[in-house]
Amino acid sequence: MNDWERQHRQAQRYKDAYPPGTRIVLNHMSDPYHPVPEGMRGTVRVVDDMGTIHMNWDNGRTLGLVPGEDSFRKLTEEELREEQRLAAEEYQEQQETIQEQTM
C-alpha cells in the first residue's frame, strides 16, 4: 500500500468515527499560537480527505483537530444527556423571562 492509500484509508476511518454532529471535548491542542482552550467542547462539522476534523467549537472558534497531534475524545452518552438537560433548562428560563417581560 502506498502512502496515498494509507492516508485515504485513515481519513475514511476518521470520517466513520466522527460523523457531522459528533460532540467532542478537547484535552489538548498542539497549536503553539492560538490553541482552543483545553476542556472546550465542540461539534464536528466535517472530516476532510486529509483526516482533519473541522469543528464548530462552543466558544465560536472553528480551528480543526489533527488526529495524532491533538488530544480529544467523544463525549459520553451521559455527558450528552447532561448537555441536553442543561440546554432544556436554559430554554425554559429564557421562556419564563420573556413571559415576565411581556406582562
Short mmCIF file of N, CA and C in Angstrom, two decimals:
data_model
loop_
_atom_site.label_atom_id
_atom_site.label_comp_id
_atom_site.label_asym_id
_atom_site.label_seq_id
_atom_site.Cartn_x
_atom_site.Cartn_y
_atom_site.Cartn_z
N MET A 1 0.84 -1.17 0.00
CA MET A 1 0.00 0.00 0.00
C MET A 1 0.89 1.24 0.00
N ASN A 2 0.59 2.17 -0.90
CA ASN A 2 1.38 3.38 -0.94
C ASN A 2 0.88 4.39 0.10
N ASP A 3 1.59 5.49 0.22
CA ASP A 3 1.28 6.48 1.26
C ASP A 3 -0.09 7.11 1.04
N TRP A 4 -0.44 7.38 -0.21
CA TRP A 4 -1.74 7.97 -0.50
C TRP A 4 -2.87 7.05 -0.05
N GLU A 5 -2.75 5.77 -0.37
CA GLU A 5 -3.79 4.81 0.04
C GLU A 5 -3.90 4.72 1.56
N ARG A 6 -2.77 4.72 2.24
CA ARG A 6 -2.78 4.66 3.70
C ARG A 6 -3.48 5.88 4.27
N GLN A 7 -3.13 7.06 3.76
CA GLN A 7 -3.72 8.29 4.25
C GLN A 7 -5.22 8.34 3.94
N HIS A 8 -5.61 7.88 2.76
CA HIS A 8 -7.02 7.85 2.36
C HIS A 8 -7.82 6.93 3.29
N ARG A 9 -7.28 5.78 3.59
CA ARG A 9 -7.97 4.84 4.49
C ARG A 9 -8.08 5.41 5.90
N GLN A 10 -7.03 6.07 6.37
CA GLN A 10 -7.06 6.67 7.69
C GLN A 10 -8.11 7.78 7.75
N ALA A 11 -8.16 8.61 6.73
CA ALA A 11 -9.16 9.68 6.68
C ALA A 11 -10.56 9.08 6.70
N GLN A 12 -10.78 7.98 5.99
CA GLN A 12 -12.09 7.34 5.97
C GLN A 12 -12.45 6.80 7.36
N ARG A 13 -11.48 6.27 8.08
CA ARG A 13 -11.74 5.80 9.45
C ARG A 13 -12.17 6.96 10.34
N TYR A 14 -11.53 8.13 10.19
CA TYR A 14 -11.93 9.31 10.96
C TYR A 14 -13.32 9.76 10.55
N LYS A 15 -13.63 9.73 9.27
CA LYS A 15 -14.96 10.12 8.81
C LYS A 15 -16.03 9.21 9.42
N ASP A 16 -15.73 7.92 9.49
CA ASP A 16 -16.67 6.96 10.07
C ASP A 16 -16.80 7.15 11.58
N ALA A 17 -15.69 7.45 12.24
CA ALA A 17 -15.69 7.58 13.71
C ALA A 17 -16.26 8.91 14.19
N TYR A 18 -16.13 9.96 13.37
CA TYR A 18 -16.55 11.31 13.77
C TYR A 18 -17.46 11.93 12.71
N PRO A 19 -18.67 11.40 12.54
CA PRO A 19 -19.57 11.99 11.54
C PRO A 19 -20.02 13.38 11.98
N PRO A 20 -20.50 14.20 11.04
CA PRO A 20 -21.00 15.52 11.40
C PRO A 20 -22.02 15.42 12.54
N GLY A 21 -21.88 16.36 13.48
CA GLY A 21 -22.77 16.38 14.63
C GLY A 21 -22.20 15.72 15.86
N THR A 22 -21.09 14.97 15.72
CA THR A 22 -20.46 14.33 16.87
C THR A 22 -19.95 15.40 17.82
N ARG A 23 -20.20 15.22 19.10
CA ARG A 23 -19.73 16.16 20.13
C ARG A 23 -18.40 15.66 20.67
N ILE A 24 -17.45 16.59 20.77
CA ILE A 24 -16.08 16.28 21.19
C ILE A 24 -15.66 17.23 22.29
N VAL A 25 -14.81 16.74 23.19
CA VAL A 25 -14.18 17.60 24.19
C VAL A 25 -12.68 17.56 23.93
N LEU A 26 -12.05 18.72 23.97
CA LEU A 26 -10.62 18.84 23.70
C LEU A 26 -9.82 18.62 24.98
N ASN A 27 -8.85 17.73 24.93
CA ASN A 27 -7.92 17.55 26.04
C ASN A 27 -6.73 18.49 25.90
N HIS A 28 -6.16 18.54 24.70
CA HIS A 28 -5.00 19.40 24.44
C HIS A 28 -4.85 19.61 22.94
N MET A 29 -4.53 20.85 22.57
CA MET A 29 -4.28 21.17 21.17
C MET A 29 -2.83 21.58 21.02
N SER A 30 -2.18 21.05 19.99
CA SER A 30 -0.75 21.29 19.81
C SER A 30 -0.44 22.61 19.10
N ASP A 31 -1.45 23.36 18.68
CA ASP A 31 -1.22 24.65 18.02
C ASP A 31 -0.49 25.58 18.99
N PRO A 32 0.75 25.99 18.65
CA PRO A 32 1.53 26.81 19.60
C PRO A 32 1.10 28.27 19.67
N TYR A 33 0.30 28.73 18.71
CA TYR A 33 -0.01 30.16 18.64
C TYR A 33 -1.39 30.51 19.18
N HIS A 34 -2.40 29.82 18.73
CA HIS A 34 -3.77 30.16 19.12
C HIS A 34 -4.60 28.90 19.35
N PRO A 35 -4.21 28.07 20.30
CA PRO A 35 -4.97 26.83 20.51
C PRO A 35 -6.35 27.10 21.10
N VAL A 36 -7.25 26.17 20.86
CA VAL A 36 -8.54 26.20 21.52
C VAL A 36 -8.28 25.78 22.97
N PRO A 37 -8.92 26.41 23.94
CA PRO A 37 -8.66 26.08 25.35
C PRO A 37 -8.99 24.62 25.68
N GLU A 38 -8.18 24.03 26.52
CA GLU A 38 -8.43 22.67 26.97
C GLU A 38 -9.76 22.60 27.70
N GLY A 39 -10.47 21.51 27.48
CA GLY A 39 -11.78 21.34 28.10
C GLY A 39 -12.93 21.88 27.26
N MET A 40 -12.59 22.61 26.19
CA MET A 40 -13.64 23.17 25.32
C MET A 40 -14.35 22.04 24.59
N ARG A 41 -15.65 22.21 24.44
CA ARG A 41 -16.46 21.24 23.70
C ARG A 41 -16.83 21.83 22.35
N GLY A 42 -17.08 20.94 21.41
CA GLY A 42 -17.47 21.39 20.09
C GLY A 42 -18.17 20.30 19.32
N THR A 43 -18.63 20.68 18.14
CA THR A 43 -19.39 19.78 17.27
C THR A 43 -18.63 19.61 15.95
N VAL A 44 -18.50 18.36 15.52
CA VAL A 44 -17.84 18.07 14.25
C VAL A 44 -18.68 18.62 13.11
N ARG A 45 -18.02 19.38 12.24
CA ARG A 45 -18.66 19.90 11.03
C ARG A 45 -18.44 18.93 9.88
N VAL A 46 -17.19 18.52 9.69
CA VAL A 46 -16.84 17.60 8.60
C VAL A 46 -15.41 17.10 8.84
N VAL A 47 -15.12 15.92 8.30
CA VAL A 47 -13.75 15.41 8.27
C VAL A 47 -13.32 15.45 6.81
N ASP A 48 -12.20 16.14 6.54
CA ASP A 48 -11.76 16.26 5.14
C ASP A 48 -10.95 15.04 4.70
N ASP A 49 -10.53 15.04 3.45
CA ASP A 49 -9.82 13.90 2.88
C ASP A 49 -8.41 13.74 3.42
N MET A 50 -7.92 14.72 4.17
CA MET A 50 -6.61 14.60 4.82
C MET A 50 -6.76 14.06 6.24
N GLY A 51 -8.01 13.96 6.72
CA GLY A 51 -8.26 13.45 8.06
C GLY A 51 -8.39 14.54 9.11
N THR A 52 -8.33 15.80 8.71
CA THR A 52 -8.53 16.89 9.66
C THR A 52 -10.01 16.94 10.04
N ILE A 53 -10.28 17.05 11.33
CA ILE A 53 -11.65 17.11 11.82
C ILE A 53 -12.00 18.59 12.02
N HIS A 54 -12.84 19.10 11.14
CA HIS A 54 -13.22 20.51 11.19
C HIS A 54 -14.35 20.67 12.20
N MET A 55 -14.18 21.65 13.10
CA MET A 55 -15.03 21.79 14.26
C MET A 55 -15.74 23.14 14.31
N ASN A 56 -16.87 23.14 14.99
CA ASN A 56 -17.52 24.36 15.46
C ASN A 56 -17.43 24.27 16.98
N TRP A 57 -16.47 25.01 17.55
CA TRP A 57 -16.28 24.98 18.99
C TRP A 57 -17.35 25.82 19.67
N ASP A 58 -17.69 25.45 20.90
CA ASP A 58 -18.73 26.16 21.63
C ASP A 58 -18.38 27.62 21.91
N ASN A 59 -17.11 27.98 21.84
CA ASN A 59 -16.71 29.37 22.07
C ASN A 59 -16.67 30.18 20.77
N GLY A 60 -17.14 29.59 19.67
CA GLY A 60 -17.20 30.30 18.40
C GLY A 60 -16.03 30.05 17.47
N ARG A 61 -14.97 29.43 17.97
CA ARG A 61 -13.81 29.14 17.12
C ARG A 61 -14.14 28.02 16.14
N THR A 62 -13.34 27.91 15.08
CA THR A 62 -13.54 26.88 14.07
C THR A 62 -12.26 26.14 13.73
N LEU A 63 -11.27 26.21 14.59
CA LEU A 63 -9.98 25.56 14.33
C LEU A 63 -10.16 24.04 14.31
N GLY A 64 -9.60 23.38 13.29
CA GLY A 64 -9.73 21.94 13.14
C GLY A 64 -8.80 21.15 14.05
N LEU A 65 -9.18 19.89 14.25
CA LEU A 65 -8.37 18.96 15.03
C LEU A 65 -7.54 18.09 14.09
N VAL A 66 -6.30 17.83 14.48
CA VAL A 66 -5.44 16.95 13.72
C VAL A 66 -5.20 15.70 14.56
N PRO A 67 -5.86 14.58 14.22
CA PRO A 67 -5.65 13.36 14.98
C PRO A 67 -4.17 12.98 14.99
N GLY A 68 -3.70 12.54 16.14
CA GLY A 68 -2.30 12.19 16.29
C GLY A 68 -1.47 13.35 16.82
N GLU A 69 -1.94 14.58 16.60
CA GLU A 69 -1.26 15.75 17.13
C GLU A 69 -2.05 16.38 18.27
N ASP A 70 -3.36 16.41 18.12
CA ASP A 70 -4.23 16.97 19.14
C ASP A 70 -4.87 15.82 19.93
N SER A 71 -5.15 16.10 21.20
CA SER A 71 -5.75 15.10 22.07
C SER A 71 -7.20 15.48 22.36
N PHE A 72 -8.12 14.56 22.08
CA PHE A 72 -9.54 14.83 22.24
C PHE A 72 -10.28 13.51 22.38
N ARG A 73 -11.57 13.61 22.76
CA ARG A 73 -12.40 12.41 22.83
C ARG A 73 -13.86 12.78 22.58
N LYS A 74 -14.63 11.79 22.20
CA LYS A 74 -16.07 11.98 22.06
C LYS A 74 -16.68 12.13 23.44
N LEU A 75 -17.75 12.89 23.52
CA LEU A 75 -18.49 12.97 24.76
C LEU A 75 -19.22 11.65 24.98
N THR A 76 -19.33 11.25 26.23
CA THR A 76 -20.05 10.02 26.56
C THR A 76 -21.55 10.25 26.44
N GLU A 77 -22.32 9.19 26.42
CA GLU A 77 -23.77 9.31 26.38
C GLU A 77 -24.28 10.10 27.59
N GLU A 78 -23.68 9.86 28.74
CA GLU A 78 -24.07 10.58 29.96
C GLU A 78 -23.80 12.08 29.80
N GLU A 79 -22.64 12.44 29.26
CA GLU A 79 -22.31 13.85 29.05
C GLU A 79 -23.27 14.49 28.05
N LEU A 80 -23.64 13.75 27.01
CA LEU A 80 -24.58 14.27 26.02
C LEU A 80 -25.96 14.50 26.64
N ARG A 81 -26.42 13.58 27.48
CA ARG A 81 -27.71 13.75 28.16
C ARG A 81 -27.67 14.98 29.07
N GLU A 82 -26.55 15.17 29.77
CA GLU A 82 -26.42 16.32 30.66
C GLU A 82 -26.45 17.63 29.86
N GLU A 83 -25.78 17.67 28.71
CA GLU A 83 -25.83 18.86 27.86
C GLU A 83 -27.26 19.15 27.43
N GLN A 84 -27.99 18.12 27.05
CA GLN A 84 -29.37 18.30 26.62
C GLN A 84 -30.25 18.79 27.77
N ARG A 85 -30.03 18.25 28.96
CA ARG A 85 -30.80 18.67 30.13
C ARG A 85 -30.54 20.14 30.43
N LEU A 86 -29.27 20.54 30.42
CA LEU A 86 -28.92 21.94 30.69
C LEU A 86 -29.48 22.88 29.62
N ALA A 87 -29.44 22.44 28.37
CA ALA A 87 -29.98 23.27 27.29
C ALA A 87 -31.48 23.44 27.46
N ALA A 88 -32.19 22.39 27.86
CA ALA A 88 -33.63 22.47 28.07
C ALA A 88 -33.94 23.41 29.24
N GLU A 89 -33.16 23.33 30.31
CA GLU A 89 -33.35 24.23 31.45
C GLU A 89 -33.12 25.68 31.05
N GLU A 90 -32.07 25.92 30.29
CA GLU A 90 -31.77 27.28 29.84
C GLU A 90 -32.89 27.82 28.96
N TYR A 91 -33.41 26.98 28.07
CA TYR A 91 -34.50 27.39 27.20
C TYR A 91 -35.73 27.74 28.03
N GLN A 92 -36.04 26.90 29.02
CA GLN A 92 -37.19 27.16 29.88
C GLN A 92 -37.04 28.48 30.62
N GLU A 93 -35.84 28.75 31.13
CA GLU A 93 -35.59 30.01 31.83
C GLU A 93 -35.77 31.21 30.90
N GLN A 94 -35.31 31.07 29.67
CA GLN A 94 -35.47 32.15 28.69
C GLN A 94 -36.95 32.42 28.40
N GLN A 95 -37.72 31.34 28.27
CA GLN A 95 -39.15 31.48 28.01
C GLN A 95 -39.86 32.17 29.18
N GLU A 96 -39.46 31.80 30.40
CA GLU A 96 -40.06 32.42 31.58
C GLU A 96 -39.72 33.91 31.65
N THR A 97 -38.48 34.26 31.30
CA THR A 97 -38.05 35.66 31.30
C THR A 97 -38.85 36.45 30.26
N ILE A 98 -39.05 35.88 29.11
CA ILE A 98 -39.83 36.55 28.05
C ILE A 98 -41.26 36.77 28.52
N GLN A 99 -41.84 35.76 29.14
CA GLN A 99 -43.21 35.90 29.63
C GLN A 99 -43.31 36.98 30.69
N GLU A 100 -42.33 37.06 31.59
CA GLU A 100 -42.33 38.07 32.64
C GLU A 100 -42.21 39.46 32.04
N GLN A 101 -41.43 39.60 30.99
CA GLN A 101 -41.20 40.91 30.38
C GLN A 101 -42.44 41.39 29.60
N THR A 102 -43.27 40.48 29.14
CA THR A 102 -44.43 40.87 28.36
C THR A 102 -45.67 41.09 29.22
N MET A 103 -45.56 40.86 30.51
CA MET A 103 -46.72 41.05 31.41
C MET A 103 -46.79 42.47 31.91
#
